């Protein structure tokens, strides 16, 4: 149980284009989903928290107009990187939490490379 | 400010050589402390949640313990397949449900 998937696993895009990453909870309803980014040999940094049906809460320093988050259902959240630049290249990981559970279950991650 | 520090940064063990990883934390009201395993290019895999000082949890060769200031992840007789980065994270009351991660300990076990 508690499986979270992400799609795509890897994506290469050109500078200036937009990329959408999907995060799905496969066997539970995720009332809250989280988006993290991780640079090589660095810790996971929380970007935003989203609750189903409401606007995402962004961490300080994360541009909400650049990183669009949608949590339209209890099993799906999407992160869209708009007008991507090479400095946006990173490993993006989502996690999901169900109801009163404190555990977060992570997806396999998406490697974004912007050329 | 809530903070998590893991040590050592890297650890090399021989197969069968037991050791411990440390996670020191400061948080305003601990809701939970979490251990994850992360393989290269993959998302973190949940291992344990500890909620209060004195609590211990075990899974195969791994055992996690918690005090008011730190947590240890004990690895007994490790095997090469235990090689990974082990991440510690805390969840504080004031931070809501956001996890604050340490930088991790990269464990390498050679046969």
Tab-separated table of C-alpha atoms in Angstrom:
chain	number	residue	atom	x	y	z
A	1	UNK	CA	0.000	0.000	0.000
A	2	UNK	CA	0.832	3.751	0.002
A	3	UNK	CA	2.173	3.940	-3.538
A	4	UNK	CA	2.829	7.269	-5.214
A	5	UNK	CA	3.702	7.556	-8.890
A	6	UNK	CA	5.187	10.397	-10.905
A	7	UNK	CA	5.195	10.999	-14.620
A	8	UNK	CA	7.396	11.530	-16.480
A	9	UNK	CA	10.455	10.061	-14.782
A	10	UNK	CA	12.787	12.097	-16.981
A	11	UNK	CA	12.190	15.098	-19.210
A	12	UNK	CA	14.452	17.275	-21.309
A	13	UNK	CA	13.080	20.554	-22.562
A	14	UNK	CA	14.333	23.687	-24.226
A	15	UNK	CA	14.733	26.945	-22.401
A	16	UNK	CA	11.533	28.993	-22.449
A	17	UNK	CA	9.136	26.062	-22.724
A	18	UNK	CA	6.799	24.735	-20.023
A	19	UNK	CA	6.829	21.272	-18.483
A	20	UNK	CA	4.091	19.506	-16.538
A	21	UNK	CA	4.847	16.818	-13.948
A	22	UNK	CA	2.080	14.586	-12.580
A	23	UNK	CA	1.938	13.034	-9.138
A	24	UNK	CA	-0.624	10.352	-8.353
A	25	UNK	CA	-1.493	8.442	-5.185
A	26	UNK	CA	-2.427	4.997	-6.473
A	27	UNK	CA	-4.000	3.251	-3.512
A	28	UNK	CA	-5.074	5.960	-1.082
A	29	UNK	CA	-6.694	9.355	-1.065
A	30	UNK	CA	-4.138	12.098	-0.563
A	31	UNK	CA	-5.664	15.071	1.177
A	32	UNK	CA	-2.312	16.817	1.099
A	33	UNK	CA	0.445	16.651	-1.478
A	34	UNK	CA	3.879	18.185	-1.291
A	35	UNK	CA	6.409	19.166	-3.930
A	36	UNK	CA	10.134	19.101	-3.239
A	37	UNK	CA	13.226	19.713	-5.304
A	38	UNK	CA	16.592	18.154	-4.688
A	39	UNK	CA	19.952	19.260	-6.071
A	40	UNK	CA	22.855	16.779	-6.235
A	41	UNK	CA	24.117	15.770	-2.803
A	42	UNK	CA	21.676	18.173	-1.180
A	43	UNK	CA	18.694	17.715	1.049
A	44	UNK	CA	15.106	17.772	-0.140
A	45	UNK	CA	13.772	21.328	-0.114
A	46	UNK	CA	10.037	21.832	0.219
A	47	UNK	CA	8.622	24.000	-2.552
A	48	UNK	CA	4.919	23.985	-1.796
A	49	UNK	CA	2.097	22.249	0.003
A	50	UNK	CA	-1.245	21.668	-1.670
A	51	UNK	CA	-4.552	20.527	-0.277
A	52	UNK	CA	-7.175	19.102	-2.556
A	53	UNK	CA	-9.443	21.793	-3.944
A	54	UNK	CA	-7.537	24.764	-2.576
A	55	UNK	CA	-4.611	26.938	-3.607
A	56	UNK	CA	-1.107	25.738	-2.873
A	57	UNK	CA	0.968	27.279	-0.112
A	58	UNK	CA	4.442	28.148	-1.375
A	59	UNK	CA	7.623	28.273	0.652
A	60	UNK	CA	9.545	31.502	0.878
A	61	UNK	CA	11.608	32.116	-2.233
A	62	UNK	CA	9.559	29.851	-4.509
A	63	UNK	CA	7.869	31.765	-7.335
A	64	UNK	CA	4.232	30.744	-7.489
A	65	UNK	CA	3.817	32.119	-11.021
A	66	UNK	CA	6.711	30.006	-12.238
A	67	UNK	CA	5.849	26.789	-10.442
A	68	UNK	CA	2.119	26.262	-10.935
A	69	UNK	CA	0.585	23.628	-8.696
A	70	UNK	CA	-2.855	22.123	-9.142
A	71	UNK	CA	-4.429	19.569	-6.791
A	72	UNK	CA	-7.743	18.965	-8.504
A	73	UNK	CA	-8.549	15.573	-6.996
A	74	UNK	CA	-7.634	13.414	-4.016
A	75	UNK	CA	-5.313	11.321	-6.165
A	76	UNK	CA	-3.676	13.804	-8.525
A	77	UNK	CA	-1.479	16.865	-8.217
A	78	UNK	CA	0.438	18.536	-11.025
A	79	UNK	CA	3.452	20.824	-11.038
A	80	UNK	CA	3.985	22.958	-14.130
A	81	UNK	CA	7.333	24.649	-14.563
A	82	UNK	CA	6.605	27.628	-16.794
A	83	UNK	CA	9.197	29.272	-19.028
A	84	UNK	CA	11.843	26.874	-17.818
A	85	UNK	CA	15.478	27.937	-17.636
A	86	UNK	CA	18.645	25.870	-17.158
A	87	UNK	CA	18.756	26.811	-13.459
A	88	UNK	CA	15.407	25.014	-13.055
A	89	UNK	CA	17.142	21.734	-13.892
A	90	UNK	CA	16.753	19.552	-10.828
A	91	UNK	CA	15.169	16.433	-9.365
A	92	UNK	CA	11.529	17.128	-8.502
A	93	UNK	CA	9.847	14.822	-6.011
A	94	UNK	CA	6.270	14.774	-4.805
A	95	UNK	CA	4.888	13.210	-1.665
A	96	UNK	CA	1.398	12.519	-0.441
A	97	UNK	CA	-0.220	12.285	2.941
A	98	UNK	CA	-3.624	10.865	3.795
A	99	UNK	CA	-6.014	12.426	6.267
A	100	UNK	CA	-4.761	12.293	9.842
A	101	UNK	CA	-1.676	10.224	9.006
A	102	UNK	CA	1.602	12.029	9.558
A	103	UNK	CA	3.582	9.822	7.196
A	104	UNK	CA	4.430	11.151	3.774
A	105	UNK	CA	4.939	8.707	0.937
A	106	UNK	CA	7.168	9.814	-1.876
A	107	UNK	CA	7.006	9.371	-5.600
A	108	UNK	CA	10.019	8.131	-7.592
A	109	UNK	CA	10.955	11.634	-8.703
A	110	UNK	CA	11.249	13.444	-12.042
A	111	UNK	CA	14.615	14.478	-13.447
A	112	UNK	CA	14.167	17.766	-15.334
A	113	UNK	CA	16.918	18.973	-17.632
A	114	UNK	CA	16.513	22.347	-19.330
A	115	UNK	CA	18.836	22.958	-22.264
B	1	UNK	CA	14.441	27.703	13.717
B	2	UNK	CA	13.733	24.018	13.155
B	3	UNK	CA	16.872	22.177	12.050
B	4	UNK	CA	18.090	18.662	11.328
B	5	UNK	CA	21.753	17.616	11.249
B	6	UNK	CA	22.861	14.170	10.196
B	7	UNK	CA	26.245	12.570	10.801
B	8	UNK	CA	28.417	11.235	9.442
B	9	UNK	CA	27.968	12.570	5.925
B	10	UNK	CA	29.322	9.304	4.503
B	11	UNK	CA	29.982	5.913	6.055
B	12	UNK	CA	31.794	2.919	4.592
B	13	UNK	CA	31.294	-0.478	6.222
B	14	UNK	CA	32.330	-4.022	5.562
B	15	UNK	CA	29.529	-6.530	5.238
B	16	UNK	CA	28.557	-7.620	8.743
B	17	UNK	CA	30.103	-4.575	10.431
B	18	UNK	CA	27.364	-2.984	12.559
B	19	UNK	CA	27.187	0.776	13.060
B	20	UNK	CA	24.868	3.704	13.805
B	21	UNK	CA	23.782	6.846	11.972
B	22	UNK	CA	22.974	9.970	13.950
B	23	UNK	CA	20.243	12.560	13.458
B	24	UNK	CA	20.297	15.578	15.763
B	25	UNK	CA	17.338	17.913	15.677
B	26	UNK	CA	15.921	21.101	17.107
B	27	UNK	CA	12.236	21.671	16.653
B	28	UNK	CA	9.568	23.638	18.437
B	29	UNK	CA	7.306	20.796	19.470
B	30	UNK	CA	8.058	17.494	17.776
B	31	UNK	CA	5.114	15.942	16.006
B	32	UNK	CA	7.179	13.140	14.477
B	33	UNK	CA	10.657	12.093	13.352
B	34	UNK	CA	10.952	10.144	10.132
B	35	UNK	CA	13.628	7.964	8.574
B	36	UNK	CA	13.747	7.367	4.828
B	37	UNK	CA	16.046	5.438	2.523
B	38	UNK	CA	16.900	6.970	-0.841
B	39	UNK	CA	18.618	5.158	-3.694
B	40	UNK	CA	20.365	7.195	-6.442
B	41	UNK	CA	17.867	8.772	-8.835
B	42	UNK	CA	14.875	7.552	-6.825
B	43	UNK	CA	12.416	9.081	-4.407
B	44	UNK	CA	12.753	8.456	-0.653
B	45	UNK	CA	11.351	5.188	0.674
B	46	UNK	CA	9.613	5.396	4.045
B	47	UNK	CA	11.240	3.395	6.844
B	48	UNK	CA	10.076	4.563	10.293
B	49	UNK	CA	8.146	7.182	12.196
B	50	UNK	CA	9.000	7.903	15.844
B	51	UNK	CA	6.773	10.124	17.921
B	52	UNK	CA	8.153	10.297	21.459
B	53	UNK	CA	11.436	9.949	23.354
B	54	UNK	CA	12.200	6.371	24.282
B	55	UNK	CA	10.365	4.933	21.300
B	56	UNK	CA	12.107	2.265	19.212
B	57	UNK	CA	11.150	0.604	15.929
B	58	UNK	CA	12.764	-2.240	14.021
B	59	UNK	CA	12.664	-3.513	10.481
B	60	UNK	CA	14.954	-6.338	9.396
B	61	UNK	CA	18.539	-5.136	10.063
B	62	UNK	CA	17.467	-1.597	10.955
B	63	UNK	CA	16.474	-0.213	14.338
B	64	UNK	CA	15.544	3.422	14.992
B	65	UNK	CA	15.604	5.034	18.415
B	66	UNK	CA	14.616	8.492	19.634
B	67	UNK	CA	15.628	10.816	22.455
B	68	UNK	CA	14.597	14.415	23.047
B	69	UNK	CA	17.538	15.704	21.017
B	70	UNK	CA	18.508	12.990	18.560
B	71	UNK	CA	17.653	9.794	16.797
B	72	UNK	CA	19.870	6.887	15.869
B	73	UNK	CA	19.474	4.447	13.034
B	74	UNK	CA	21.307	1.271	14.025
B	75	UNK	CA	22.318	-1.104	11.253
B	76	UNK	CA	23.110	-4.621	12.397
B	77	UNK	CA	25.245	-6.885	10.209
B	78	UNK	CA	24.682	-4.807	7.068
B	79	UNK	CA	24.663	-6.285	3.584
B	80	UNK	CA	25.697	-4.609	0.295
B	81	UNK	CA	22.017	-4.089	-0.560
B	82	UNK	CA	21.745	-1.763	2.440
B	83	UNK	CA	23.935	0.740	0.574
B	84	UNK	CA	21.898	3.935	0.107
B	85	UNK	CA	21.453	7.435	1.457
B	86	UNK	CA	19.493	7.506	4.712
B	87	UNK	CA	17.458	10.654	5.315
B	88	UNK	CA	16.113	11.909	8.611
B	89	UNK	CA	13.260	14.423	8.770
B	90	UNK	CA	11.246	16.083	11.505
B	91	UNK	CA	7.777	17.461	11.569
B	92	UNK	CA	7.154	20.211	14.089
B	93	UNK	CA	3.856	21.484	15.382
B	94	UNK	CA	4.410	25.055	14.250
B	95	UNK	CA	5.488	24.015	10.782
B	96	UNK	CA	2.254	22.224	10.160
B	97	UNK	CA	2.779	19.075	8.208
B	98	UNK	CA	5.911	20.152	6.347
B	99	UNK	CA	8.935	17.874	6.773
B	100	UNK	CA	12.375	19.352	7.429
B	101	UNK	CA	15.076	17.090	6.074
B	102	UNK	CA	18.696	16.595	7.002
B	103	UNK	CA	21.282	16.241	4.232
B	104	UNK	CA	21.483	12.507	4.722
B	105	UNK	CA	24.142	9.888	5.403
B	106	UNK	CA	25.406	7.948	2.415
B	107	UNK	CA	26.122	4.377	3.459
B	108	UNK	CA	28.330	2.075	1.398
B	109	UNK	CA	28.580	-1.580	2.394
B	110	UNK	CA	31.206	-3.697	0.667
B	111	UNK	CA	31.344	-7.470	0.590
